[in-house]
mmCIF file of C-alpha atoms and ligand atoms in Angstrom:
data_model
loop_
_atom_site.group_PDB
_atom_site.id
_atom_site.type_symbol
_atom_site.label_atom_id
_atom_site.label_comp_id
_atom_site.label_asym_id
_atom_site.label_seq_id
_atom_site.Cartn_x
_atom_site.Cartn_y
_atom_site.Cartn_z
ATOM 1 C CA MET A 1 10.805 11.488 -5.828
ATOM 2 C CA SER A 2 7.738 11.505 -8.101
ATOM 3 C CA ILE A 3 5.469 8.502 -7.830
ATOM 4 C CA ASN A 4 5.281 6.055 -10.747
ATOM 5 C CA ILE A 5 1.596 6.253 -11.715
ATOM 6 C CA LYS A 6 1.868 3.634 -14.474
ATOM 7 C CA LYS A 7 3.319 1.157 -11.983
ATOM 8 C CA ILE A 8 0.420 1.750 -9.554
ATOM 9 C CA ILE A 9 -2.132 1.181 -12.344
ATOM 10 C CA LYS A 10 -0.410 -2.027 -13.483
ATOM 11 C CA ILE A 11 -0.160 -3.378 -9.923
ATOM 12 C CA ASN A 12 -3.821 -2.568 -9.384
ATOM 13 C CA GLU A 13 -4.761 -4.567 -12.500
ATOM 14 C CA LEU A 14 -2.676 -7.570 -11.421
ATOM 15 C CA LEU A 15 -4.175 -7.516 -7.933
ATOM 16 C CA ILE A 16 -7.711 -7.386 -9.370
ATOM 17 C CA LYS A 17 -6.907 -10.453 -11.501
ATOM 18 C CA HIS A 18 -5.764 -12.268 -8.384
ATOM 19 C CA PHE A 19 -8.171 -11.055 -5.673
ATOM 20 C CA GLY A 20 -11.064 -9.521 -7.657
ATOM 21 C CA VAL A 21 -12.688 -6.119 -7.140
ATOM 22 C CA PRO A 22 -13.406 -5.591 -3.436
ATOM 23 C CA GLU A 23 -16.976 -4.702 -2.519
ATOM 24 C CA ARG A 24 -17.824 -1.286 -1.098
ATOM 25 C CA GLN A 25 -20.301 -0.767 1.688
ATOM 26 C CA ASN A 26 -23.558 0.594 0.324
ATOM 27 C CA PRO A 27 -24.550 3.096 1.612
ATOM 28 C CA LEU A 28 -21.119 4.318 2.701
ATOM 29 C CA PRO A 29 -20.641 4.243 6.490
ATOM 30 C CA ASN A 30 -21.039 7.569 8.255
ATOM 31 C CA PRO A 31 -17.732 9.316 9.062
ATOM 32 C CA LEU A 32 -18.076 8.978 12.832
ATOM 33 C CA ASP A 33 -18.683 5.209 12.558
ATOM 34 C CA THR A 34 -15.516 4.917 10.466
ATOM 35 C CA LEU A 35 -13.506 7.057 12.875
ATOM 36 C CA ILE A 36 -14.515 5.022 15.913
ATOM 37 C CA ALA A 37 -14.157 1.668 14.123
ATOM 38 C CA THR A 38 -10.647 2.650 12.975
ATOM 39 C CA ILE A 39 -9.608 3.746 16.482
ATOM 40 C CA LEU A 40 -10.809 0.340 17.729
ATOM 41 C CA SER A 41 -8.954 -1.543 14.986
ATOM 42 C CA GLN A 42 -5.501 -0.380 16.062
ATOM 43 C CA ASN A 43 -3.234 -3.265 17.122
ATOM 44 C CA THR A 44 -5.920 -5.940 17.058
ATOM 45 C CA ASN A 45 -7.609 -8.251 14.569
ATOM 46 C CA ASP A 46 -10.821 -7.511 12.625
ATOM 47 C CA ASN A 47 -12.827 -9.920 14.732
ATOM 48 C CA ASN A 48 -12.076 -8.258 18.062
ATOM 49 C CA SER A 49 -12.422 -4.696 16.819
ATOM 50 C CA TYR A 50 -15.767 -5.625 15.229
ATOM 51 C CA LYS A 51 -16.967 -7.090 18.558
ATOM 52 C CA ALA A 52 -15.946 -3.909 20.422
ATOM 53 C CA PHE A 53 -17.657 -1.695 17.839
ATOM 54 C CA ASN A 54 -20.832 -3.788 18.067
ATOM 55 C CA ASN A 55 -20.795 -3.573 21.876
ATOM 56 C CA LEU A 56 -20.893 0.216 21.581
ATOM 57 C CA LYS A 57 -23.596 0.142 18.902
ATOM 58 C CA LYS A 58 -25.777 -2.272 20.893
ATOM 59 C CA THR A 59 -25.420 -0.301 24.142
ATOM 60 C CA PHE A 60 -26.134 3.185 22.824
ATOM 61 C CA ASN A 61 -28.860 4.315 20.455
ATOM 62 C CA ASN A 62 -26.512 6.809 18.833
ATOM 63 C CA TRP A 63 -23.118 8.496 19.348
ATOM 64 C CA GLU A 64 -24.746 11.437 21.101
ATOM 65 C CA GLU A 65 -26.000 9.046 23.760
ATOM 66 C CA ALA A 66 -22.542 7.441 23.958
ATOM 67 C CA SER A 67 -21.038 10.885 24.614
ATOM 68 C CA ASN A 68 -22.873 10.904 27.970
ATOM 69 C CA ALA A 69 -21.231 7.649 29.079
ATOM 70 C CA SER A 70 -18.173 7.742 31.307
ATOM 71 C CA LYS A 71 -14.730 6.807 30.010
ATOM 72 C CA LYS A 72 -14.828 3.753 32.342
ATOM 73 C CA GLU A 73 -18.089 2.544 30.801
ATOM 74 C CA ILE A 74 -16.689 2.862 27.270
ATOM 75 C CA GLU A 75 -13.468 1.166 28.365
ATOM 76 C CA LYS A 76 -15.428 -1.843 29.653
ATOM 77 C CA LEU A 77 -17.414 -2.182 26.427
ATOM 78 C CA ILE A 78 -14.356 -2.110 24.165
ATOM 79 C CA LYS A 79 -12.037 -4.227 26.317
ATOM 80 C CA VAL A 80 -12.082 -7.076 23.777
ATOM 81 C CA ALA A 81 -10.202 -4.870 21.268
ATOM 82 C CA GLY A 82 -7.234 -4.310 23.629
ATOM 83 C CA LEU A 83 -5.543 -0.993 24.558
ATOM 84 C CA ALA A 84 -8.881 -0.142 26.175
ATOM 85 C CA ASN A 85 -7.462 2.698 28.261
ATOM 86 C CA SER A 86 -6.021 4.704 25.370
ATOM 87 C CA LYS A 87 -8.808 3.814 22.917
ATOM 88 C CA SER A 88 -11.567 4.795 25.374
ATOM 89 C CA TYR A 89 -9.712 8.042 26.037
ATOM 90 C CA ALA A 90 -9.568 8.830 22.306
ATOM 91 C CA ILE A 91 -13.253 7.955 21.796
ATOM 92 C CA LYS A 92 -14.454 9.894 24.833
ATOM 93 C CA ASN A 93 -12.356 12.927 23.884
ATOM 94 C CA LEU A 94 -13.696 12.848 20.318
ATOM 95 C CA LEU A 95 -17.331 12.516 21.431
ATOM 96 C CA ASN A 96 -16.975 15.325 23.991
ATOM 97 C CA GLU A 97 -15.565 17.642 21.351
ATOM 98 C CA LEU A 98 -18.321 16.807 18.843
ATOM 99 C CA LYS A 99 -20.922 17.409 21.551
ATOM 100 C CA LYS A 100 -19.474 20.890 22.138
ATOM 101 C CA ARG A 101 -19.678 21.572 18.388
ATOM 102 C CA ASN A 102 -23.100 19.901 18.138
ATOM 103 C CA ASP A 103 -21.856 18.091 15.034
ATOM 104 C CA PHE A 104 -22.003 14.293 15.397
ATOM 105 C CA LYS A 105 -22.326 14.022 11.600
ATOM 106 C CA LEU A 106 -18.937 15.723 11.143
ATOM 107 C CA ASN A 107 -20.473 18.171 8.685
ATOM 108 C CA PHE A 108 -17.474 20.438 9.203
ATOM 109 C CA LEU A 109 -15.409 18.012 7.109
ATOM 110 C CA THR A 110 -17.311 17.553 3.908
ATOM 111 C CA LYS A 111 -16.272 20.565 1.837
ATOM 112 C CA GLU A 112 -12.632 20.679 2.830
ATOM 113 C CA SER A 113 -9.583 19.578 0.831
ATOM 114 C CA TYR A 114 -8.139 16.228 1.882
ATOM 115 C CA LYS A 115 -5.148 17.884 3.543
ATOM 116 C CA ASN A 116 -7.428 20.169 5.587
ATOM 117 C CA ILE A 117 -9.566 17.208 6.635
ATOM 118 C CA ILE A 118 -6.474 15.357 7.842
ATOM 119 C CA ASP A 119 -5.317 18.503 9.661
ATOM 120 C CA GLU A 120 -8.691 18.878 11.377
ATOM 121 C CA LEU A 121 -9.066 15.236 12.384
ATOM 122 C CA THR A 122 -5.537 14.773 13.647
ATOM 123 C CA LYS A 123 -6.102 17.646 16.088
ATOM 124 C CA PHE A 124 -8.136 15.145 18.137
ATOM 125 C CA LYS A 125 -5.961 13.195 20.543
ATOM 126 C CA GLY A 126 -5.555 9.557 19.481
ATOM 127 C CA ILE A 127 -6.444 10.177 15.811
ATOM 128 C CA GLY A 128 -3.530 9.842 13.415
ATOM 129 C CA VAL A 129 -3.106 10.212 9.667
ATOM 130 C CA LYS A 130 -4.117 6.599 8.984
ATOM 131 C CA THR A 131 -7.415 6.908 10.847
ATOM 132 C CA ALA A 132 -8.178 10.265 9.196
ATOM 133 C CA SER A 133 -7.397 8.904 5.733
ATOM 134 C CA CYS A 134 -9.736 5.914 6.315
ATOM 135 C CA VAL A 135 -12.570 8.416 6.858
ATOM 136 C CA LEU A 136 -11.639 10.107 3.572
ATOM 137 C CA LEU A 137 -11.656 6.862 1.596
ATOM 138 C CA PHE A 138 -14.399 4.795 3.214
ATOM 139 C CA SER A 139 -16.949 7.451 4.235
ATOM 140 C CA LEU A 140 -16.289 10.540 2.166
ATOM 141 C CA ASN A 141 -15.508 8.596 -1.011
ATOM 142 C CA ARG A 142 -12.343 10.568 -1.775
ATOM 143 C CA ASN A 143 -9.694 8.962 -3.972
ATOM 144 C CA ILE A 144 -7.203 8.787 -1.102
ATOM 145 C CA CYS A 145 -5.216 5.658 -0.275
ATOM 146 C CA PRO A 146 -4.634 5.068 3.477
ATOM 147 C CA VAL A 147 -1.324 3.440 4.367
ATOM 148 C CA ASP A 148 -1.068 0.884 7.163
ATOM 149 C CA THR A 149 1.926 -1.314 7.995
ATOM 150 C CA HIS A 150 1.056 -3.764 5.177
ATOM 151 C CA LEU A 151 0.991 -1.068 2.501
ATOM 152 C CA HIS A 152 4.104 0.594 3.892
ATOM 153 C CA ARG A 153 6.052 -2.694 3.797
ATOM 154 C CA ILE A 154 4.898 -3.766 0.321
ATOM 155 C CA LEU A 155 5.270 -0.363 -1.358
ATOM 156 C CA ASN A 156 8.842 -0.167 -0.086
ATOM 157 C CA ARG A 157 9.616 -3.749 -1.102
ATOM 158 C CA ILE A 158 8.435 -3.140 -4.646
ATOM 159 C CA LYS A 159 10.339 0.159 -4.546
ATOM 160 C CA LEU A 160 7.388 2.328 -5.454
ATOM 161 C CA VAL A 161 8.506 4.501 -2.546
ATOM 162 C CA ASN A 162 11.593 4.699 -0.396
ATOM 163 C CA THR A 163 10.326 5.804 2.988
ATOM 164 C CA LYS A 164 10.890 5.104 6.651
ATOM 165 C CA THR A 165 7.376 5.375 8.127
ATOM 166 C CA PRO A 166 3.786 4.628 7.032
ATOM 167 C CA GLU A 167 2.987 8.325 7.380
ATOM 168 C CA LYS A 168 5.778 9.323 4.966
ATOM 169 C CA THR A 169 4.612 6.604 2.561
ATOM 170 C CA PHE A 170 1.082 8.033 2.756
ATOM 171 C CA TRP A 171 2.131 11.568 1.751
ATOM 172 C CA GLU A 172 4.434 10.302 -1.006
ATOM 173 C CA LEU A 173 1.789 7.971 -2.474
ATOM 174 C CA ASN A 174 -1.078 10.446 -2.357
ATOM 175 C CA LYS A 175 0.816 13.366 -3.897
ATOM 176 C CA ASN A 176 -0.347 12.192 -7.268
ATOM 177 C CA PHE A 177 -2.486 9.078 -6.950
ATOM 178 C CA PRO A 178 -4.255 7.822 -10.131
ATOM 179 C CA ASP A 179 -8.025 8.485 -10.331
ATOM 180 C CA LYS A 180 -10.714 6.158 -9.044
ATOM 181 C CA ILE A 181 -8.604 3.220 -7.868
ATOM 182 C CA ALA A 182 -7.749 4.065 -4.241
ATOM 183 C CA HIS A 183 -10.326 1.713 -2.688
ATOM 184 C CA THR A 184 -9.379 -1.292 -4.836
ATOM 185 C CA PHE A 185 -5.644 -0.688 -4.547
ATOM 186 C CA HIS A 186 -5.747 -0.180 -0.759
ATOM 187 C CA THR A 187 -8.007 -3.157 -0.008
ATOM 188 C CA ASN A 188 -6.201 -5.617 -2.292
ATOM 189 C CA LEU A 189 -2.758 -4.622 -1.008
ATOM 190 C CA ILE A 190 -3.921 -5.368 2.543
ATOM 191 C CA LEU A 191 -4.988 -8.832 1.340
ATOM 192 C CA LEU A 192 -1.605 -9.293 -0.340
ATOM 193 C CA GLY A 193 0.154 -8.283 2.887
ATOM 194 C CA ARG A 194 -1.913 -10.617 5.044
ATOM 195 C CA GLU A 195 -1.801 -13.647 2.753
ATOM 196 C CA ILE A 196 1.372 -13.472 0.670
ATOM 197 C CA CYS A 197 3.759 -10.576 1.288
ATOM 198 C CA LYS A 198 4.086 -11.218 5.011
ATOM 199 C CA PRO A 199 6.647 -9.351 7.134
ATOM 200 C CA ILE A 200 8.799 -12.469 7.499
ATOM 201 C CA LYS A 201 9.164 -14.992 4.689
ATOM 202 C CA PRO A 202 7.005 -13.459 1.958
ATOM 203 C CA ASN A 203 5.672 -16.167 -0.353
ATOM 204 C CA CYS A 204 7.126 -14.700 -3.560
ATOM 205 C CA SER A 205 6.554 -17.861 -5.617
ATOM 206 C CA ILE A 206 2.788 -17.237 -5.650
ATOM 207 C CA CYS A 207 2.847 -13.435 -5.642
ATOM 208 C CA PRO A 208 0.775 -11.851 -8.454
ATOM 209 C CA ILE A 209 3.071 -8.807 -8.644
ATOM 210 C CA GLU A 210 6.373 -10.649 -8.381
ATOM 211 C CA LYS A 211 7.569 -9.441 -11.802
ATOM 212 C CA MET A 212 7.080 -5.820 -10.754
ATOM 213 C CA CYS A 213 8.803 -6.216 -7.403
ATOM 214 C CA GLN A 214 12.409 -5.208 -6.865
ATOM 215 C CA PHE A 215 12.787 -6.517 -3.313
ATOM 216 C CA ASP A 216 16.304 -7.912 -2.962
ATOM 217 C CA LYS A 217 15.373 -10.538 -0.357
ATOM 218 C CA LYS A 218 12.587 -12.346 -2.184
ATOM 219 C CA ASN A 219 11.725 -15.752 -0.779
ATOM 220 C CA PHE A 220 10.976 -18.607 -3.169
ATOM 221 C CA ILE A 221 11.315 -21.394 -0.639
ATOM 222 C CA THR A 222 7.755 -22.502 -0.236
ATOM 223 C CA ASP A 223 6.557 -23.191 3.247
ATOM 224 C CA LYS A 224 5.179 -26.767 3.218
ATOM 225 C CA LYS A 225 2.274 -25.850 5.508
ATOM 226 C CA GLU A 226 1.330 -22.923 3.253
ATOM 227 C CA THR A 227 1.471 -25.124 0.146
ATOM 228 C CA LYS A 228 -0.720 -27.733 1.822
ATOM 229 C CA LYS A 229 -3.225 -25.060 2.869
ATOM 230 C CA ARG A 230 -3.315 -23.741 -0.695
ATOM 231 C CA ILE A 231 -3.827 -27.193 -2.254
ATOM 232 C CA LEU A 232 -6.707 -27.815 0.175
ATOM 233 C CA LEU A 233 -8.205 -24.430 -0.687
ATOM 234 C CA LEU A 234 -7.975 -25.104 -4.434
ATOM 235 C CA ASP A 235 -9.492 -28.588 -3.895
ATOM 236 C CA ASN A 236 -12.393 -27.050 -1.980
ATOM 237 C CA ILE A 237 -13.202 -24.556 -4.689
ATOM 238 C CA GLY A 238 -12.811 -27.253 -7.328
ATOM 239 C CA ILE A 239 -9.775 -25.939 -9.235
HETATM 240 S S1 LIG B 1 7.516 -10.609 -4.811
HETATM 241 FE FE1 LIG B 1 7.688 -11.154 -2.653
HETATM 242 S S2 LIG B 1 8.470 -9.347 -1.651
HETATM 243 FE FE2 LIG B 1 7.715 -8.715 -3.647
HETATM 244 S S3 LIG B 1 5.621 -8.037 -3.287
HETATM 245 FE FE3 LIG B 1 5.538 -10.180 -3.865
HETATM 246 S S4 LIG B 1 5.585 -11.341 -1.957
HETATM 247 FE FE4 LIG B 1 6.253 -9.246 -1.507
#
């Protein structure tokens, strides 16, 4: 199935109207920071993964120094992010390998095609396509759109794709993704997934892309708590 580029561009415009243009980090984070932060972010909230990342950053002067720490030490520092055993294993394995290559800047990635970069990064245990594609978008500034569970759910609901897993959605979406909009599209769809198009009871009555969505189980019954929260929010910002 070929992807509907016009639909992506239109959705991107509607999401910008609703959420604005998301800011980019300046300068872009280095690829190894993004890799480790994304490993830590799996199955936890932003707050806890940020705390775990900061614990590592405060304890070690650089990633080379962290590579000399034991797995146990790393596990203790990142405990707040959950799954500390598997995450510390992935981090330690990655750092050991980079030490062997003497390449903590991941220079081996920069000139490769996006498919080669994903191939290379997913050879490391504990690094999947989503983590690798975050490095491409956030650190290497490639026009590649990572797909997490929010994007996978929404893109299937609006019938832009018809896929069974986030990884399949990723390959389908990025076959022919429109220029320059991957960061905005990705970031705003995550916001939509967190705030409006939730897994259960999406709030379709306030959805900015409702007219473009072909989900057959739309929900227009407004949750009273959500409505109250929204009225309070609008009051606070004076609308
Ligand atoms: S209309 Fe409903 S199901 Fe469709 S994208 Fe919006 S919130 Fe999700």
